[in-house]
Structures are given as C-alpha cells and as structure tokens.
Short mmCIF file of C-alpha atoms in Angstrom, two decimals:
data_model
loop_
_atom_site.label_atom_id
_atom_site.label_comp_id
_atom_site.label_asym_id
_atom_site.label_seq_id
_atom_site.Cartn_x
_atom_site.Cartn_y
_atom_site.Cartn_z
CA MET E 154 56.25 36.18 106.14
CA LEU E 155 57.09 32.65 107.89
CA PRO E 156 60.35 31.62 109.85
CA PRO E 157 62.93 30.63 108.14
CA ALA E 158 62.70 27.11 109.71
CA VAL E 159 58.94 26.70 108.80
CA ARG E 160 59.92 27.54 105.06
CA SER E 161 62.44 25.27 105.01
CA ALA E 162 60.00 22.44 106.41
CA ILE E 163 57.27 23.10 103.98
CA LEU E 164 59.82 23.03 101.06
CA MET E 165 61.50 19.46 102.34
CA ILE E 166 57.75 18.12 102.33
CA ALA E 167 56.71 19.58 99.08
CA VAL E 168 59.76 18.27 97.45
CA ALA E 169 59.61 14.66 98.86
CA ALA E 170 56.17 14.46 97.98
CA ALA E 171 56.59 15.41 94.38
CA GLY E 172 59.60 13.20 94.06
CA LEU E 173 57.40 10.15 95.82
CA THR E 174 54.92 10.76 92.66
CA THR E 175 57.87 9.58 90.34
CA GLY E 176 57.75 5.85 91.82
CA GLU E 177 55.71 5.19 88.62
CA VAL E 178 58.75 5.79 86.22
CA ARG E 179 61.40 5.26 88.64
CA PRO E 180 60.30 2.50 90.77
CA PHE E 181 61.94 1.94 94.51
CA ASP E 182 62.48 -1.93 94.20
CA GLY E 183 64.89 -3.63 96.50
CA ALA E 184 67.61 -3.34 99.18
CA GLY E 185 69.03 -0.68 96.30
CA GLY E 186 66.27 1.02 96.08
CA PHE E 187 65.52 1.55 99.48
CA ALA E 188 69.22 2.86 100.22
CA LEU E 189 68.27 5.29 97.10
CA LEU E 190 65.51 6.42 99.16
CA LEU E 191 67.44 7.21 102.06
CA LEU E 192 69.97 9.17 100.28
CA GLY E 193 67.31 11.04 98.57
CA LEU E 194 65.56 11.67 101.80
CA ALA E 195 68.89 12.66 103.45
CA ALA E 196 69.77 15.26 100.39
CA ILE E 197 66.21 16.53 100.87
CA ALA E 198 67.05 17.15 104.58
CA GLY E 199 70.22 19.22 103.92
CA ILE E 200 67.65 22.27 102.67
CA PRO E 201 67.85 23.85 105.68
CA TRP E 202 71.42 24.64 105.09
CA ARG E 203 70.90 25.45 101.62
CA TYR E 204 72.04 29.22 101.99
CA ARG E 205 74.65 28.36 104.57
CA TYR E 206 76.56 26.03 101.69
CA PRO E 207 74.99 27.00 98.38
CA TRP E 208 77.43 25.75 96.02
CA PRO E 209 77.41 22.03 97.97
CA PHE E 210 73.95 21.78 98.22
CA ALA E 211 73.31 22.75 94.41
CA LEU E 212 75.95 20.16 93.45
CA GLY E 213 74.50 17.56 95.85
CA ALA E 214 70.94 18.25 94.73
CA ILE E 215 71.82 17.44 90.89
CA VAL E 216 74.18 14.64 91.61
CA VAL E 217 71.30 13.00 94.21
CA GLY E 218 68.66 13.55 92.06
CA LEU E 219 70.24 11.47 89.05
CA VAL E 220 69.93 8.58 91.28
CA SER E 221 67.17 8.88 93.59
CA ALA E 222 63.72 9.43 92.49
CA VAL E 223 62.68 10.96 95.76
CA ALA E 224 65.12 13.67 94.99
CA THR E 225 63.84 14.08 91.66
CA TYR E 226 62.82 17.71 92.09
CA LEU E 227 65.81 18.84 94.19
CA PRO E 228 67.66 20.49 91.55
CA LEU E 229 64.73 22.88 91.33
CA VAL E 230 65.85 24.19 95.13
CA GLY E 231 69.61 24.12 94.36
CA VAL E 232 68.95 26.48 90.95
CA PHE E 233 66.86 28.91 92.94
CA VAL E 234 69.42 29.02 95.83
CA ILE E 235 72.23 29.87 93.08
CA ALA E 236 70.26 32.07 91.38
CA THR E 237 69.40 34.15 94.30
CA ARG E 238 73.23 35.00 94.63
CA ARG E 239 72.75 36.88 91.15
CA ARG E 240 75.76 35.94 89.64
CA THR E 241 75.16 35.27 85.69
CA THR E 242 77.77 32.69 85.39
CA GLU E 243 77.00 30.82 88.25
CA THR E 244 73.72 30.56 87.44
CA VAL E 245 73.67 29.68 83.86
CA LEU E 246 76.37 26.99 84.63
CA VAL E 247 74.35 25.39 87.58
CA LEU E 248 71.12 25.56 85.46
CA VAL E 249 72.75 23.88 82.46
CA LEU E 250 73.91 20.86 84.77
CA SER E 251 70.78 20.65 85.98
CA VAL E 252 68.54 20.37 82.38
CA ALA E 253 71.72 18.08 81.58
CA ALA E 254 70.74 15.90 84.63
CA ALA E 255 67.22 15.99 83.93
CA VAL E 256 67.79 14.99 80.15
CA GLY E 257 69.95 11.94 81.31
CA ASN E 258 67.10 11.11 83.75
CA ILE E 259 64.25 11.37 81.30
CA VAL E 260 65.97 9.53 78.09
CA VAL E 261 66.74 6.79 80.19
CA GLY E 262 63.82 6.15 82.12
CA VAL E 263 61.13 7.27 79.10
CA PRO E 264 60.93 5.05 76.09
CA ASP E 265 57.78 6.63 74.62
CA VAL E 266 58.90 9.40 72.53
CA GLU E 267 56.15 11.99 72.72
CA GLU E 268 55.96 11.62 76.42
CA MET E 269 59.80 12.01 76.67
CA LEU E 270 59.78 15.27 74.72
CA PHE E 271 56.79 16.40 77.01
CA LEU E 272 58.60 15.86 79.99
CA LEU E 273 62.01 17.29 78.88
CA GLY E 274 59.64 20.48 77.94
CA GLY E 275 58.45 20.84 81.40
CA ALA E 276 61.87 19.93 83.04
CA VAL E 277 63.52 22.83 81.21
CA ALA E 278 60.45 24.87 81.94
CA PHE E 279 60.42 24.11 85.59
CA LEU E 280 64.57 25.00 85.96
CA THR E 281 64.26 28.10 84.06
CA THR E 282 61.29 29.70 86.28
CA SER E 283 63.24 28.69 89.36
CA ALA E 284 66.36 30.34 88.17
CA VAL E 285 64.09 33.28 87.22
CA GLY E 286 62.55 33.34 90.39
CA GLY E 287 65.72 32.92 92.19
CA LEU E 288 67.17 36.30 90.21
CA LEU E 289 63.91 38.08 91.42
CA ALA E 290 64.11 36.88 95.09
CA GLY E 291 68.22 37.79 95.03
CA ASN E 292 67.28 41.17 93.86
CA ARG E 293 64.18 41.65 96.41
CA ARG E 294 66.62 40.41 98.96
CA ALA E 295 69.53 42.98 98.19
CA MET E 296 66.99 45.79 97.82
CA VAL E 297 66.20 45.22 101.36
CA GLU E 298 69.36 44.64 102.63
CA ASP E 299 69.87 47.86 100.97
CA LEU E 300 67.06 49.70 102.64
CA ARG E 301 68.15 48.23 105.83
CA GLU E 302 71.73 49.61 105.78
CA ARG E 303 70.26 53.15 104.67
CA LEU E 304 67.71 53.03 107.87
CA ALA E 305 70.85 52.27 109.93
CA ARG E 306 72.85 54.85 108.35
CA ALA E 307 69.91 57.50 108.68
CA GLU E 308 69.05 56.37 112.40
CA ALA E 309 73.05 56.99 113.35
CA ASP E 310 73.24 60.30 111.15
CA ARG E 311 70.00 61.36 113.14
CA ALA E 312 71.58 60.30 116.52
CA VAL E 313 74.48 62.44 115.91
CA ARG E 314 72.32 65.37 114.83
CA ASP E 315 70.50 64.95 117.72
CA GLU E 316 73.71 65.01 119.79
CA GLN E 317 74.92 68.29 117.84
CA ALA E 318 71.26 69.89 118.68
CA ARG E 319 71.57 69.28 122.34
CA ALA E 320 75.24 70.31 122.44
CA ALA E 321 74.12 73.73 120.39
CA GLU E 322 71.26 74.18 122.92
CA ARG E 323 73.44 73.57 125.84
CA ARG E 324 75.89 76.00 124.59
CA ARG E 325 73.23 78.41 123.48
CA ILE E 326 71.43 78.38 127.07
CA ALA E 327 75.49 78.91 128.68
CA GLY E 328 75.63 81.93 126.20
CA GLU E 329 72.37 83.59 127.71
CA MET E 330 73.08 82.88 131.16
CA HIS E 331 76.48 84.28 130.60
CA ASP E 332 75.34 87.19 128.84
CA ARG E 333 72.27 88.24 130.45
CA LEU E 334 72.46 87.09 134.34
CA GLY E 335 76.31 87.70 133.64
CA HIS E 336 76.02 91.13 133.23
CA ARG E 337 73.64 91.85 135.94
CA LEU E 338 75.36 90.40 138.90
CA SER E 339 78.51 92.22 137.68
CA LEU E 340 76.82 95.15 138.07
CA LEU E 341 75.16 93.84 141.80
CA SER E 342 78.64 92.94 142.78
CA VAL E 343 80.16 95.89 141.93
CA HIS E 344 77.85 97.79 143.67
CA ALA E 345 77.19 95.95 146.56
CA GLY E 346 80.87 95.80 146.98
CA ALA E 347 81.17 99.99 146.61
CA LEU E 348 78.45 99.82 149.87
CA ALA E 349 80.56 97.27 151.83
CA LEU E 350 84.06 99.54 151.38
CA ARG E 351 82.34 102.84 152.25
CA THR E 352 81.52 103.80 155.76
CA ASP E 353 80.59 107.60 155.51
CA LEU E 354 78.04 107.25 152.87
CA SER E 355 74.81 109.16 153.89
CA ALA E 356 71.45 107.41 154.40
CA ARG E 357 70.23 109.21 150.83
CA THR E 358 73.32 107.95 149.31
CA VAL E 359 72.67 104.26 150.90
CA ARG E 360 68.73 104.65 150.50
CA GLU E 361 69.83 105.28 146.33
CA SER E 362 72.43 102.56 146.43
CA ALA E 363 69.66 100.03 147.51
CA GLU E 364 67.39 100.92 145.07
CA VAL E 365 69.75 100.93 142.45
CA LEU E 366 70.54 97.38 143.63
CA ARG E 367 66.63 96.65 143.47
CA ASP E 368 66.40 97.71 140.29
CA THR E 369 69.17 95.70 139.17
CA THR E 370 67.95 92.29 140.75
CA HIS E 371 64.71 92.84 139.23
CA ARG E 372 65.83 93.41 135.58
CA ALA E 373 68.18 89.96 136.71
CA MET E 374 65.08 88.01 137.23
CA GLU E 375 63.31 89.24 134.28
CA ASP E 376 66.53 87.77 132.60
CA LEU E 377 66.04 84.75 134.12
CA ARG E 378 62.28 84.53 132.98
CA THR E 379 63.46 85.12 129.35
CA ILE E 380 66.02 82.43 129.71
CA VAL E 381 63.43 79.86 130.88
CA GLN E 382 61.45 81.03 127.73
CA VAL E 383 64.47 80.31 126.01
CA LEU E 384 64.06 76.70 127.03
CA ASN E 385 60.94 76.16 125.82
CA GLU E 386 60.90 78.04 122.42
CA PRO E 387 64.41 79.23 120.64
CA PRO E 388 64.25 82.66 119.23
CA CYS E 389 65.84 84.10 116.46
CA PRO E 390 68.96 85.75 116.84
CA GLU E 391 68.09 89.23 116.38
CA GLU E 392 64.79 88.47 118.65
CA ASP E 393 66.72 88.43 121.70
CA ASP E 394 68.15 91.75 121.81
CA PRO E 395 66.75 94.47 123.83
CA PRO E 396 64.45 96.97 122.65
CA GLY E 397 66.71 99.82 121.15
CA ALA E 398 69.41 97.62 119.76
CA GLU E 399 68.75 98.67 116.30
CA ASP E 400 69.61 102.37 116.60
CA LEU E 401 72.53 101.71 119.14
CA THR E 402 70.26 103.37 122.24
CA ALA E 403 70.61 100.48 124.07
CA VAL E 404 74.41 100.90 123.92
CA GLU E 405 73.81 104.15 125.76
CA GLU E 406 71.60 102.51 128.27
CA LEU E 407 74.02 99.88 128.82
CA VAL E 408 76.84 102.87 129.47
CA ALA E 409 74.42 105.02 131.71
CA GLU E 410 73.61 101.46 133.81
CA ALA E 411 77.18 100.54 134.51
CA ARG E 412 77.49 104.49 135.68
CA ALA E 413 74.51 104.28 137.95
CA ALA E 414 76.56 101.13 139.51
CA GLY E 415 79.54 103.66 139.92
CA ALA E 416 81.65 101.91 137.12
CA ASP E 417 83.73 104.78 135.62
CA VAL E 418 82.78 104.27 131.73
CA SER E 419 82.76 106.83 129.32
CA LEU E 420 81.36 106.71 125.78
CA ARG E 421 82.57 108.35 122.20
CA SER E 422 80.80 107.95 119.58
CA THR E 423 80.95 109.58 115.70
CA ALA E 424 77.94 112.09 115.11
CA LEU E 425 77.23 109.99 111.96
CA LEU E 426 76.50 106.86 114.08
CA MET E 427 74.00 108.77 115.91
CA VAL E 428 72.11 110.38 113.36
CA SER E 429 72.23 107.18 110.86
CA PRO E 430 72.72 103.95 113.10
CA PRO E 431 73.49 100.66 110.98
CA GLY E 432 70.54 98.84 112.16
CA ARG E 433 70.07 95.13 112.88
CA PRO E 434 72.08 92.85 113.02
CA LEU E 435 74.73 95.14 113.11
CA ALA E 436 73.90 97.27 115.88
CA GLY E 437 72.29 94.51 117.79
CA VAL E 438 75.65 92.85 117.51
CA ALA E 439 77.51 96.14 118.68
CA TYR E 440 75.33 96.30 121.71
CA ARG E 441 76.76 92.67 122.51
CA VAL E 442 79.92 93.38 122.16
CA VAL E 443 79.56 96.46 124.36
CA ARG E 444 77.81 94.17 126.90
CA GLU E 445 80.61 91.63 127.18
CA GLY E 446 83.20 94.59 127.23
CA LEU E 447 81.60 96.02 130.62
CA THR E 448 80.79 92.85 132.27
CA ASN E 449 84.27 91.59 131.78
CA ALA E 450 85.71 95.03 132.93
CA ALA E 451 83.11 94.85 135.97
CA ARG E 452 84.24 91.14 136.90
CA HIS E 453 88.09 91.64 136.15
CA SER E 454 89.05 95.09 137.21
CA PRO E 455 86.42 96.87 139.30
CA GLY E 456 87.14 100.35 139.45
CA ALA E 457 89.26 100.55 136.41
CA ALA E 458 88.33 103.32 133.97
CA VAL E 459 86.61 101.80 130.93
CA GLU E 460 86.08 103.23 127.26
CA VAL E 461 83.75 102.39 124.89
CA VAL E 462 84.47 103.42 121.27
CA LEU E 463 82.11 102.79 117.93
CA ASP E 464 83.29 104.24 114.90
CA GLY E 465 82.19 103.57 111.27
CA ARG E 466 80.25 104.41 108.32
CA PRO E 467 78.32 102.70 105.44
CA GLY E 468 80.81 101.21 103.19
CA ARG E 469 83.45 100.65 105.70
CA ASP E 470 83.76 98.89 108.55
CA LEU E 471 81.70 99.49 112.04
CA THR E 472 84.15 99.35 114.87
CA VAL E 473 83.52 98.44 118.28
CA THR E 474 85.99 98.83 121.22
CA VAL E 475 86.09 98.29 124.68
CA HIS E 476 89.03 99.58 126.62
CA SER E 477 89.66 98.59 130.20
CA GLY E 478 92.07 99.60 132.52
CA CYS E 479 93.68 97.96 135.09
CA THR E 480 93.41 98.15 138.88
CA GLY E 481 96.74 96.42 139.74
CA ASP E 482 95.77 95.45 143.51
CA ARG E 483 95.01 91.93 142.46
CA PRO E 484 95.43 89.32 139.54
CA ALA E 485 92.30 89.35 137.43
CA PRO E 486 90.38 85.91 137.79
CA GLU E 487 90.47 83.43 134.88
CA GLY E 488 86.96 83.00 133.49
CA ALA E 489 85.35 80.32 131.69
CA GLY E 490 85.08 82.04 128.35
CA THR E 491 81.68 81.23 127.37
CA GLY E 492 80.73 84.48 126.69
CA LEU E 493 83.51 85.32 124.38
CA VAL E 494 83.06 82.15 122.42
CA GLY E 495 79.19 82.85 121.81
CA LEU E 496 80.13 86.43 121.18
CA ARG E 497 82.88 85.67 118.49
CA GLU E 498 79.97 82.94 116.86
CA ARG E 499 77.51 85.58 116.60
CA VAL E 500 80.18 88.32 115.13
CA GLU E 501 81.08 85.82 112.74
CA THR E 502 78.14 84.14 111.83
CA LEU E 503 75.77 87.57 111.78
CA THR E 504 77.92 89.85 110.39
CA GLY E 505 80.85 88.10 108.89
CA GLY E 506 83.31 90.12 111.32
CA THR E 507 85.86 89.79 113.36
CA LEU E 508 86.47 89.93 116.96
CA ALA E 509 89.96 90.47 118.80
CA HIS E 510 90.74 90.38 122.43
CA GLY E 511 93.56 90.27 124.65
CA PRO E 512 95.73 92.14 127.36
CA LEU E 513 97.69 95.69 126.84
CA PRO E 514 100.35 97.58 128.67
CA ASP E 515 97.95 99.79 130.37
CA GLY E 516 94.81 97.34 130.58
CA TYR E 517 92.89 94.90 128.51
CA ARG E 518 90.77 96.01 125.21
CA LEU E 519 87.80 93.82 123.43
CA ARG E 520 87.35 94.91 119.55
CA ALA E 521 85.11 93.72 116.93
CA VAL E 522 85.01 94.73 113.51
CA LEU E 523 81.94 94.35 111.80
CA PRO E 524 81.15 94.92 107.91
CA TRP E 525 78.59 97.94 107.12
CA THR E 526 77.87 97.67 103.66
CA LYS E 527 75.95 100.16 102.45
CA GLU E 528 73.12 97.71 100.98
CA ARG E 529 72.75 96.69 104.46
CA HIS E 530 72.45 99.98 105.31
CA ALA E 531 69.84 100.63 103.21
#
C-alpha cells in the first residue's frame, strides 16, 4: 500500500487534471477566471487534510466546485471522505448537496438538453459511486482497526499468560527444591549434628553413620538430577511421586529413613490401609504430607518425638496427621513456608481435600483430610 502522502499527491494531480478538461465548457477567461483557477487549486491542495477536517473539506469542495472549473471533481473526494465515517445521515446530506451543486453547474453551463441530461446522469452516477466506495472503505478500515485491537489484546493476554506461566514454573521449581532436597538435607543435618555432639561413639557406629550420610547424600544428588530434568520437561503431578507411593509403601520407607538418621518417629496406621491402600492420587498426596511433616520436624524440632498417623477407609476421609513434639531448648526458626504453600495447592487441587497446620501446647501438628470416595478406591 502506498504511503498517505503519495496517495494524496496522486489524488491531487488526478482531480486537477480532470478539472482542466472542463475548460471547454467553463473557460478560464480574464483576471476573474485566473483567480477562480487559483482558488480551485488551493482547494485541491487541501486534499492531504481531508481526513483530519472532513466536514470543512467536503463543504469547501462543494462550494469551490460551484465557482471554479478546476475543482469540478473535488466534491467526489468530499463525498468519499464523509462516507468513510459510516454515518448514514451525514453521507446522504453531503451526497444531496453535491448532486445539487452538480445540477446547478450543468444546467447553467450546458444549454443543449441531451448533453445536459447525459452530464447529469454521469454526475449522479459518479457521486453515488464515490459514496458507495467510501462506505466500503470505511467498513474495511473499521475491520482493520478491530483486527489490530484484537491483535493488541491477544498480545497483551499472551504476555500475561507467559508471565503467569513463568511464575507458576518458578513456584513449581521452588516446591521441588523444598520437597526433595529439603527433606534430604534435613536428614543430613540431623545425623551430622548427632555425630558432632556424641564423642563416645564406637568406630563401628561412626562408620555406620558415615554410610547413612553417604547414602543420604547420594539420594540428594539423585533428587537434584530429577529437579534438573524438571527444568527441561515438566512432569505430571503424579509422575514425580516415588515408587511405592500408590500403596503407602513409600510412607513406611520415609519413616524408616528418618529412624535411620536418628529421629524418633513412630507410624500408626489402620490395618485396612495396609491391605487395601487408596491408590493415586491420595497415596501420593499422603506421602508428600508425611514428608513435609518429617522435614519440618527435623528442621524446627530436632530430637523431638514425631508421630505419623494414617486413618481412613473408602466412603470416608483419608486423614494424615504428623504430630511433632517440641524440644524446648531453642525457638523454632522461621521458614519461608514454600513447602506448606505448595502442599496446600496439591492437596486442594488433586484431591479436593483440606490442609491444616499450627502449634499445639505439646508441639506442632500437620493434618490433611483427603476425601476417599468408593469410586476413587475402585
């Protein structure tokens, strides 16, 4: 598409050239004719401002077209410009005024009836065609503007979605770091602290503790590799659960691992849960609740007794409770709360359950209530 300045220049030349052909009908004689010629050329020179001042331009074109032969075809441009505004009343008004001006010019300047009728028909046809073309151009311009606005809104929405996706990805990575590495590092800290405080340990005990530290460190490295894989390809919420999460075996392994690190952890569970576990996603969420509870207990209340309780059956709720005592020797440090926030999202999103946590007179309790329907069990 040509630039607006080029289109205006071409239009000015075309209108002036067409107007000059009317010199045989309306000759440019004398000083008055020369003045009218200059007036017509001045009106044509206003074509570049036709869209900025549509009504002054259209009315001026009609008036000047009445008196200046060179501006005879300028009303066509005025009709077109007004029609692009897509306002019926304005378009009809300027079209009627232009037709009336053309009729006046032709009746006064053409004495022959047949020629006059021919020119009148041509003038009406040209002006009507200009009005229709303006309406079509206005509709096209409105469609283009609408498409541009939609594109701008789509770009803005896409930018918002991208930012939300990045924020969600950061939260997910932070959750993975907290859940996986946080648990392993807490165990390392507890076991290393026990080695540092105990000076009466035998060489065999020290060697066994070193093996536990090495094994825990190896698992932490494996978790780190998993997190790196998460950065490349997001897994499904259930795919990053450990083996055995679907039948609560992973919960027993968590407790055994904490005991091996020197923590005082007990596990109570109904016999039905061991015989007929809930399966995914309840078992996976239960595993994460227990892991978060053990991690917080090792971090905030090292050495205190921890009790893990699993209770429930199909048709009722699966309740997971982690109750940790308090050591009383130092205040619990403030955590970032990342693990609990991510855990609450998982509990509410995957199972429709609830998560509650808070201090008690004898310690701290983390409790998740997960709806366990018979359909889900089946």
